């Protein structure tokens, strides 16, 4: 697998500073400070409803925020227009439900963004898409429709589709939660390879094996707040807060 970090690792790539968001009276994100450095893998865990998906969605502005700032590679998130489209192209997203285009082939799912948004030629986009489908182990499925693939294969296509845009960071929102158990590892293995290759990743997951293997940092969220942030070793063996201890007690 080839590695594609564009710059030395370490400097801040995604920075959230005092981010707040409400849904009506629900204060879903409360004074969130979070820095994701280039090449870093940050795993976000926490109870259902704690704001993990909303946090991901604010980073590519699928959700607006009420106060605070979010910067990507040193630039503030644009609100609209072409700048927003460019930002979206820089932030890949992989969802629990795959969200592939049902009526397009696997190959077309991967080439659509690069041809429409990145203005790549069809031949160039096809070539790159086949490389990426090969990288995630589904090149032989390229002409099929998503529904003809297993869930694990579809999620690997979704990862290839995200990679095809050459994003600066990829956000994964519970990428294995909708999968049958026997398919979880084939997706996690692709994600572990990506992490090793230097991709910057924010991963919402309850897969503790993945967190231990691939995460540089674990962020624990509860009730709209970041309650704890630590290395996986420290977090899992020595959680500090009552809420983290309770949560780990339920899932481990
Ligand atoms: P998590 O991903 O940690 O389970 P979410 O970010 O999905 O949490 O949701 C956090 C809270 O915000 C939940 O109480 C949820 O019901 C609420 N919520 C999420 N999206 C919306 C929305 N579009 N409108 C209103 N409430 C929402
Ligand atoms: Mg969620």
mmCIF file of C-alpha atoms and ligand atoms in Angstrom:
data_model
loop_
_atom_site.group_PDB
_atom_site.id
_atom_site.type_symbol
_atom_site.label_atom_id
_atom_site.label_comp_id
_atom_site.label_asym_id
_atom_site.label_seq_id
_atom_site.Cartn_x
_atom_site.Cartn_y
_atom_site.Cartn_z
ATOM 1 C CA UNK A 1 0.000 0.000 0.000
ATOM 2 C CA UNK A 2 1.379 3.397 -0.921
ATOM 3 C CA UNK A 3 1.506 6.207 1.564
ATOM 4 C CA UNK A 4 0.314 9.636 0.544
ATOM 5 C CA UNK A 5 0.930 12.112 3.316
ATOM 6 C CA UNK A 6 1.388 15.459 1.621
ATOM 7 C CA UNK A 7 3.431 17.121 4.345
ATOM 8 C CA UNK A 8 5.351 16.185 7.450
ATOM 9 C CA UNK A 9 3.085 14.918 10.194
ATOM 10 C CA UNK A 10 2.474 16.775 13.374
ATOM 11 C CA UNK A 11 1.101 20.207 12.647
ATOM 12 C CA UNK A 12 -2.562 20.933 13.364
ATOM 13 C CA UNK A 13 -4.853 20.037 10.463
ATOM 14 C CA UNK A 14 -8.335 20.262 11.980
ATOM 15 C CA UNK A 15 -8.799 22.638 14.890
ATOM 16 C CA UNK A 16 -12.061 23.186 16.767
ATOM 17 C CA UNK A 17 -11.944 26.066 19.204
ATOM 18 C CA UNK A 18 -14.790 26.573 21.677
ATOM 19 C CA UNK A 19 -17.389 25.159 19.322
ATOM 20 C CA UNK A 20 -20.994 25.289 20.449
ATOM 21 C CA UNK A 21 -24.096 24.011 18.752
ATOM 22 C CA UNK A 22 -27.745 23.722 19.769
ATOM 23 C CA UNK A 23 -30.634 21.796 18.326
ATOM 24 C CA UNK A 24 -33.441 23.916 19.742
ATOM 25 C CA UNK A 25 -33.033 23.684 23.510
ATOM 26 C CA UNK A 26 -30.535 20.803 23.274
ATOM 27 C CA UNK A 27 -26.943 22.002 23.732
ATOM 28 C CA UNK A 28 -25.484 19.241 21.591
ATOM 29 C CA UNK A 29 -21.870 20.497 21.403
ATOM 30 C CA UNK A 30 -20.560 22.379 24.427
ATOM 31 C CA UNK A 31 -17.309 24.351 24.279
ATOM 32 C CA UNK A 32 -15.596 21.733 22.143
ATOM 33 C CA UNK A 33 -11.831 22.153 21.790
ATOM 34 C CA UNK A 34 -10.231 19.531 19.592
ATOM 35 C CA UNK A 35 -7.068 19.485 17.520
ATOM 36 C CA UNK A 36 -6.335 16.756 15.010
ATOM 37 C CA UNK A 37 -2.776 16.828 13.770
ATOM 38 C CA UNK A 38 -1.714 15.794 10.316
ATOM 39 C CA UNK A 39 -1.220 12.051 10.118
ATOM 40 C CA UNK A 40 -3.007 11.481 13.390
ATOM 41 C CA UNK A 41 -5.798 8.971 14.059
ATOM 42 C CA UNK A 42 -8.291 10.192 16.643
ATOM 43 C CA UNK A 43 -10.948 7.772 17.851
ATOM 44 C CA UNK A 44 -14.099 9.333 19.292
ATOM 45 C CA UNK A 45 -16.159 7.184 21.612
ATOM 46 C CA UNK A 46 -19.062 7.804 23.937
ATOM 47 C CA UNK A 47 -22.662 6.922 24.646
ATOM 48 C CA UNK A 48 -25.366 7.175 22.019
ATOM 49 C CA UNK A 49 -26.677 10.724 21.768
ATOM 50 C CA UNK A 50 -23.512 12.327 23.143
ATOM 51 C CA UNK A 51 -22.908 14.360 19.960
ATOM 52 C CA UNK A 52 -20.307 12.278 18.110
ATOM 53 C CA UNK A 53 -22.077 12.336 14.746
ATOM 54 C CA UNK A 54 -22.876 16.011 15.097
ATOM 55 C CA UNK A 55 -19.212 16.698 15.834
ATOM 56 C CA UNK A 56 -18.189 14.919 12.614
ATOM 57 C CA UNK A 57 -20.852 16.688 10.623
ATOM 58 C CA UNK A 58 -19.727 20.127 11.763
ATOM 59 C CA UNK A 59 -16.207 19.432 10.501
ATOM 60 C CA UNK A 60 -17.380 19.326 6.892
ATOM 61 C CA UNK A 61 -20.179 21.763 7.555
ATOM 62 C CA UNK A 62 -23.043 19.371 7.034
ATOM 63 C CA UNK A 63 -24.097 21.143 10.237
ATOM 64 C CA UNK A 64 -23.592 24.809 11.057
ATOM 65 C CA UNK A 65 -22.263 25.882 14.453
ATOM 66 C CA UNK A 66 -23.572 28.593 16.757
ATOM 67 C CA UNK A 67 -20.248 29.850 18.084
ATOM 68 C CA UNK A 68 -16.556 29.054 18.073
ATOM 69 C CA UNK A 69 -14.314 28.377 15.112
ATOM 70 C CA UNK A 70 -13.299 25.399 13.037
ATOM 71 C CA UNK A 71 -10.228 25.603 10.844
ATOM 72 C CA UNK A 72 -8.984 23.118 8.294
ATOM 73 C CA UNK A 73 -5.333 23.367 7.340
ATOM 74 C CA UNK A 74 -5.202 26.864 8.799
ATOM 75 C CA UNK A 75 -8.290 28.184 7.006
ATOM 76 C CA UNK A 76 -11.625 28.942 8.640
ATOM 77 C CA UNK A 77 -14.527 26.847 7.406
ATOM 78 C CA UNK A 78 -16.308 28.715 4.661
ATOM 79 C CA UNK A 79 -20.062 29.141 4.990
ATOM 80 C CA UNK A 80 -21.138 28.591 1.401
ATOM 81 C CA UNK A 81 -20.348 28.694 -2.275
ATOM 82 C CA UNK A 82 -17.305 27.395 -4.103
ATOM 83 C CA UNK A 83 -15.080 27.602 -1.053
ATOM 84 C CA UNK A 84 -17.465 25.293 0.799
ATOM 85 C CA UNK A 85 -17.471 22.816 -2.082
ATOM 86 C CA UNK A 86 -13.662 22.797 -1.998
ATOM 87 C CA UNK A 87 -13.693 22.239 1.732
ATOM 88 C CA UNK A 88 -16.089 19.319 1.357
ATOM 89 C CA UNK A 89 -13.722 17.813 -1.186
ATOM 90 C CA UNK A 90 -10.882 18.055 1.341
ATOM 91 C CA UNK A 91 -12.854 16.276 4.063
ATOM 92 C CA UNK A 92 -13.810 12.706 3.234
ATOM 93 C CA UNK A 93 -16.704 11.116 5.052
ATOM 94 C CA UNK A 94 -17.591 7.462 5.525
ATOM 95 C CA UNK A 95 -20.993 6.798 7.081
ATOM 96 C CA UNK A 96 -22.536 3.895 8.936
ATOM 97 C CA UNK A 97 -24.991 3.294 6.089
ATOM 98 C CA UNK A 98 -22.400 3.458 3.277
ATOM 99 C CA UNK A 99 -24.483 6.045 1.330
ATOM 100 C CA UNK A 100 -23.359 4.773 -2.074
ATOM 101 C CA UNK A 101 -25.311 5.843 -5.140
ATOM 102 C CA UNK A 102 -27.604 2.831 -5.589
ATOM 103 C CA UNK A 103 -28.132 3.197 -9.334
ATOM 104 C CA UNK A 104 -24.491 3.692 -10.243
ATOM 105 C CA UNK A 105 -21.848 1.027 -10.630
ATOM 106 C CA UNK A 106 -19.145 0.620 -8.017
ATOM 107 C CA UNK A 107 -16.664 2.208 -10.431
ATOM 108 C CA UNK A 108 -18.954 5.176 -11.149
ATOM 109 C CA UNK A 109 -19.445 5.690 -7.419
ATOM 110 C CA UNK A 110 -15.701 6.195 -7.098
ATOM 111 C CA UNK A 111 -15.156 8.327 -10.226
ATOM 112 C CA UNK A 112 -18.109 10.683 -9.819
ATOM 113 C CA UNK A 113 -16.477 13.088 -7.341
ATOM 114 C CA UNK A 114 -13.092 13.236 -9.085
ATOM 115 C CA UNK A 115 -14.660 13.975 -12.484
ATOM 116 C CA UNK A 116 -17.339 16.418 -11.278
ATOM 117 C CA UNK A 117 -15.587 18.192 -8.428
ATOM 118 C CA UNK A 118 -11.883 17.658 -9.072
ATOM 119 C CA UNK A 119 -12.325 17.960 -12.859
ATOM 120 C CA UNK A 120 -10.271 14.877 -13.615
ATOM 121 C CA UNK A 121 -10.603 13.277 -17.049
ATOM 122 C CA UNK A 122 -12.707 10.104 -17.171
ATOM 123 C CA UNK A 123 -9.723 7.963 -18.126
ATOM 124 C CA UNK A 124 -7.581 9.355 -15.338
ATOM 125 C CA UNK A 125 -10.420 8.990 -12.824
ATOM 126 C CA UNK A 126 -11.107 5.410 -13.946
ATOM 127 C CA UNK A 127 -7.470 4.457 -13.639
ATOM 128 C CA UNK A 128 -7.176 5.909 -10.159
ATOM 129 C CA UNK A 129 -10.520 4.378 -9.092
ATOM 130 C CA UNK A 130 -9.387 0.908 -10.154
ATOM 131 C CA UNK A 131 -6.163 1.347 -8.166
ATOM 132 C CA UNK A 132 -8.171 2.336 -5.102
ATOM 133 C CA UNK A 133 -10.715 -0.461 -5.522
ATOM 134 C CA UNK A 134 -7.770 -2.818 -5.759
ATOM 135 C CA UNK A 135 -6.275 -1.305 -2.634
ATOM 136 C CA UNK A 136 -9.465 -2.021 -0.665
ATOM 137 C CA UNK A 137 -9.832 -5.466 -2.235
ATOM 138 C CA UNK A 138 -12.908 -5.047 -4.438
ATOM 139 C CA UNK A 139 -11.486 -4.324 -7.909
ATOM 140 C CA UNK A 140 -13.274 -7.397 -9.265
ATOM 141 C CA UNK A 141 -16.630 -5.864 -8.289
ATOM 142 C CA UNK A 142 -16.156 -2.626 -10.239
ATOM 143 C CA UNK A 143 -18.965 -3.118 -12.745
ATOM 144 C CA UNK A 144 -21.578 -4.260 -10.220
ATOM 145 C CA UNK A 145 -24.233 -2.201 -8.491
ATOM 146 C CA UNK A 146 -23.720 -1.598 -4.756
ATOM 147 C CA UNK A 147 -26.660 -3.827 -3.786
ATOM 148 C CA UNK A 148 -24.915 -6.788 -5.413
ATOM 149 C CA UNK A 149 -22.069 -6.476 -2.899
ATOM 150 C CA UNK A 150 -21.900 -7.516 0.743
ATOM 151 C CA UNK A 151 -22.054 -4.822 3.389
ATOM 152 C CA UNK A 152 -18.341 -5.127 4.050
ATOM 153 C CA UNK A 153 -17.564 -4.762 0.361
ATOM 154 C CA UNK A 154 -19.881 -1.743 0.071
ATOM 155 C CA UNK A 155 -18.171 -0.046 2.970
ATOM 156 C CA UNK A 156 -14.779 -0.667 1.365
ATOM 157 C CA UNK A 157 -16.117 0.948 -1.815
ATOM 158 C CA UNK A 158 -17.214 3.909 0.291
ATOM 159 C CA UNK A 159 -13.662 4.185 1.628
ATOM 160 C CA UNK A 160 -12.244 4.020 -1.910
ATOM 161 C CA UNK A 161 -14.709 6.719 -2.938
ATOM 162 C CA UNK A 162 -13.539 8.950 -0.109
ATOM 163 C CA UNK A 163 -9.874 8.340 -0.998
ATOM 164 C CA UNK A 164 -10.491 9.155 -4.661
ATOM 165 C CA UNK A 165 -11.028 12.793 -3.716
ATOM 166 C CA UNK A 166 -7.567 12.933 -2.158
ATOM 167 C CA UNK A 167 -8.945 14.366 1.073
ATOM 168 C CA UNK A 168 -6.789 15.898 3.762
ATOM 169 C CA UNK A 169 -8.743 14.091 6.441
ATOM 170 C CA UNK A 170 -11.351 11.333 6.467
ATOM 171 C CA UNK A 171 -14.132 11.223 9.042
ATOM 172 C CA UNK A 172 -15.572 7.785 9.778
ATOM 173 C CA UNK A 173 -18.904 7.747 11.617
ATOM 174 C CA UNK A 174 -19.441 4.256 13.047
ATOM 175 C CA UNK A 175 -18.271 2.652 9.798
ATOM 176 C CA UNK A 176 -18.761 -0.918 11.007
ATOM 177 C CA UNK A 177 -21.917 -0.571 13.110
ATOM 178 C CA UNK A 178 -24.280 -1.639 10.314
ATOM 179 C CA UNK A 179 -22.201 -4.653 9.306
ATOM 180 C CA UNK A 180 -22.694 -8.313 10.080
ATOM 181 C CA UNK A 181 -20.022 -9.307 12.615
ATOM 182 C CA UNK A 182 -18.034 -11.420 10.170
ATOM 183 C CA UNK A 183 -17.524 -8.361 7.936
ATOM 184 C CA UNK A 184 -16.288 -5.954 10.558
ATOM 185 C CA UNK A 185 -12.635 -6.918 10.350
ATOM 186 C CA UNK A 186 -12.333 -6.646 6.572
ATOM 187 C CA UNK A 187 -13.312 -2.982 6.910
ATOM 188 C CA UNK A 188 -11.215 -2.312 10.007
ATOM 189 C CA UNK A 189 -8.185 -3.878 8.289
ATOM 190 C CA UNK A 190 -8.507 -1.385 5.424
ATOM 191 C CA UNK A 191 -8.753 1.439 7.959
ATOM 192 C CA UNK A 192 -5.694 0.188 9.854
ATOM 193 C CA UNK A 193 -3.735 0.147 6.575
ATOM 194 C CA UNK A 194 -4.841 3.705 5.864
ATOM 195 C CA UNK A 195 -3.736 4.790 9.316
ATOM 196 C CA UNK A 196 -0.332 3.178 8.790
ATOM 197 C CA UNK A 197 -0.056 4.960 5.442
ATOM 198 C CA UNK A 198 -0.320 8.298 7.226
ATOM 199 C CA UNK A 199 -3.923 9.282 6.525
ATOM 200 C CA UNK A 200 -5.381 11.752 9.000
ATOM 201 C CA UNK A 201 -8.510 10.155 10.407
ATOM 202 C CA UNK A 202 -11.273 10.918 12.879
ATOM 203 C CA UNK A 203 -13.067 7.686 13.680
ATOM 204 C CA UNK A 204 -16.252 7.359 15.698
ATOM 205 C CA UNK A 205 -16.340 3.719 16.707
ATOM 206 C CA UNK A 206 -16.903 1.358 19.576
ATOM 207 C CA UNK A 207 -14.333 -1.052 18.162
ATOM 208 C CA UNK A 208 -11.794 -1.029 20.946
ATOM 209 C CA UNK A 209 -9.443 -3.347 19.075
ATOM 210 C CA UNK A 210 -9.196 -0.775 16.315
ATOM 211 C CA UNK A 211 -8.647 2.022 18.835
ATOM 212 C CA UNK A 212 -5.833 0.111 20.523
ATOM 213 C CA UNK A 213 -4.157 -0.768 17.234
ATOM 214 C CA UNK A 214 -4.573 2.409 15.232
ATOM 215 C CA UNK A 215 -5.473 5.383 17.418
ATOM 216 C CA UNK A 216 -2.970 7.962 18.530
ATOM 217 C CA UNK A 217 -5.604 9.428 20.799
ATOM 218 C CA UNK A 218 -9.011 8.542 22.193
ATOM 219 C CA UNK A 219 -11.539 11.293 22.791
ATOM 220 C CA UNK A 220 -14.392 10.386 25.108
ATOM 221 C CA UNK A 221 -17.607 12.390 24.676
ATOM 222 C CA UNK A 222 -20.648 12.487 26.916
ATOM 223 C CA UNK A 223 -23.610 14.879 26.890
ATOM 224 C CA UNK A 224 -22.110 17.186 24.296
ATOM 225 C CA UNK A 225 -18.760 17.570 26.020
ATOM 226 C CA UNK A 226 -15.291 16.148 25.601
ATOM 227 C CA UNK A 227 -14.896 14.602 29.012
ATOM 228 C CA UNK A 228 -11.562 12.898 28.560
ATOM 229 C CA UNK A 229 -8.798 12.682 26.009
ATOM 230 C CA UNK A 230 -5.871 10.305 26.267
ATOM 231 C CA UNK A 231 -3.729 7.682 24.577
ATOM 232 C CA UNK A 232 -5.638 4.426 24.033
ATOM 233 C CA UNK A 233 -3.447 2.596 26.572
ATOM 234 C CA UNK A 234 -4.130 5.162 29.279
ATOM 235 C CA UNK A 235 -7.782 5.613 28.432
ATOM 236 C CA UNK A 236 -8.682 1.937 28.439
ATOM 237 C CA UNK A 237 -6.598 0.891 31.419
ATOM 238 C CA UNK A 238 -6.951 4.005 33.510
ATOM 239 C CA UNK A 239 -10.055 6.066 32.665
ATOM 240 C CA UNK A 240 -10.289 9.126 34.874
ATOM 241 C CA UNK A 241 -13.924 10.211 34.883
ATOM 242 C CA UNK A 242 -16.896 8.371 36.322
ATOM 243 C CA UNK A 243 -18.698 8.648 33.000
ATOM 244 C CA UNK A 244 -15.825 7.047 31.100
ATOM 245 C CA UNK A 245 -15.559 4.274 33.688
ATOM 246 C CA UNK A 246 -19.319 3.619 33.463
ATOM 247 C CA UNK A 247 -19.224 3.601 29.686
ATOM 248 C CA UNK A 248 -16.253 1.253 29.463
ATOM 249 C CA UNK A 249 -17.888 -0.994 32.033
ATOM 250 C CA UNK A 250 -20.842 -1.403 29.701
ATOM 251 C CA UNK A 251 -18.991 -2.041 26.461
ATOM 252 C CA UNK A 252 -15.898 -3.999 27.485
HETATM 253 P P1 LIG B 1 -24.210 10.360 18.686
HETATM 254 O O1 LIG B 1 -23.657 10.292 17.300
HETATM 255 O O2 LIG B 1 -23.149 10.499 19.742
HETATM 256 O O3 LIG B 1 -25.127 9.212 18.996
HETATM 257 P P2 LIG B 1 -25.660 12.648 17.680
HETATM 258 O O4 LIG B 1 -24.657 13.674 17.327
HETATM 259 O O5 LIG B 1 -26.260 11.869 16.565
HETATM 260 O O6 LIG B 1 -25.085 11.688 18.811
HETATM 261 O O7 LIG B 1 -26.861 13.316 18.439
HETATM 262 C C1 LIG B 1 -26.668 14.085 19.608
HETATM 263 C C2 LIG B 1 -28.019 14.580 20.087
HETATM 264 O O8 LIG B 1 -28.532 15.515 19.137
HETATM 265 C C3 LIG B 1 -29.080 13.500 20.224
HETATM 266 O O9 LIG B 1 -29.872 13.807 21.338
HETATM 267 C C4 LIG B 1 -29.877 13.632 18.949
HETATM 268 O O10 LIG B 1 -31.195 13.202 19.135
HETATM 269 C C5 LIG B 1 -29.806 15.114 18.671
HETATM 270 N N1 LIG B 1 -29.858 15.432 17.234
HETATM 271 C C6 LIG B 1 -29.024 14.986 16.274
HETATM 272 N N2 LIG B 1 -29.320 15.508 15.077
HETATM 273 C C7 LIG B 1 -30.394 16.318 15.276
HETATM 274 C C8 LIG B 1 -31.183 17.165 14.436
HETATM 275 N N3 LIG B 1 -30.905 17.289 13.137
HETATM 276 N N4 LIG B 1 -32.195 17.846 15.000
HETATM 277 C C9 LIG B 1 -32.460 17.742 16.311
HETATM 278 N N5 LIG B 1 -31.750 16.974 17.176
HETATM 279 C C10 LIG B 1 -30.741 16.271 16.672
HETATM 280 MG MG1 LIG B 2 -23.851 8.854 15.836
#
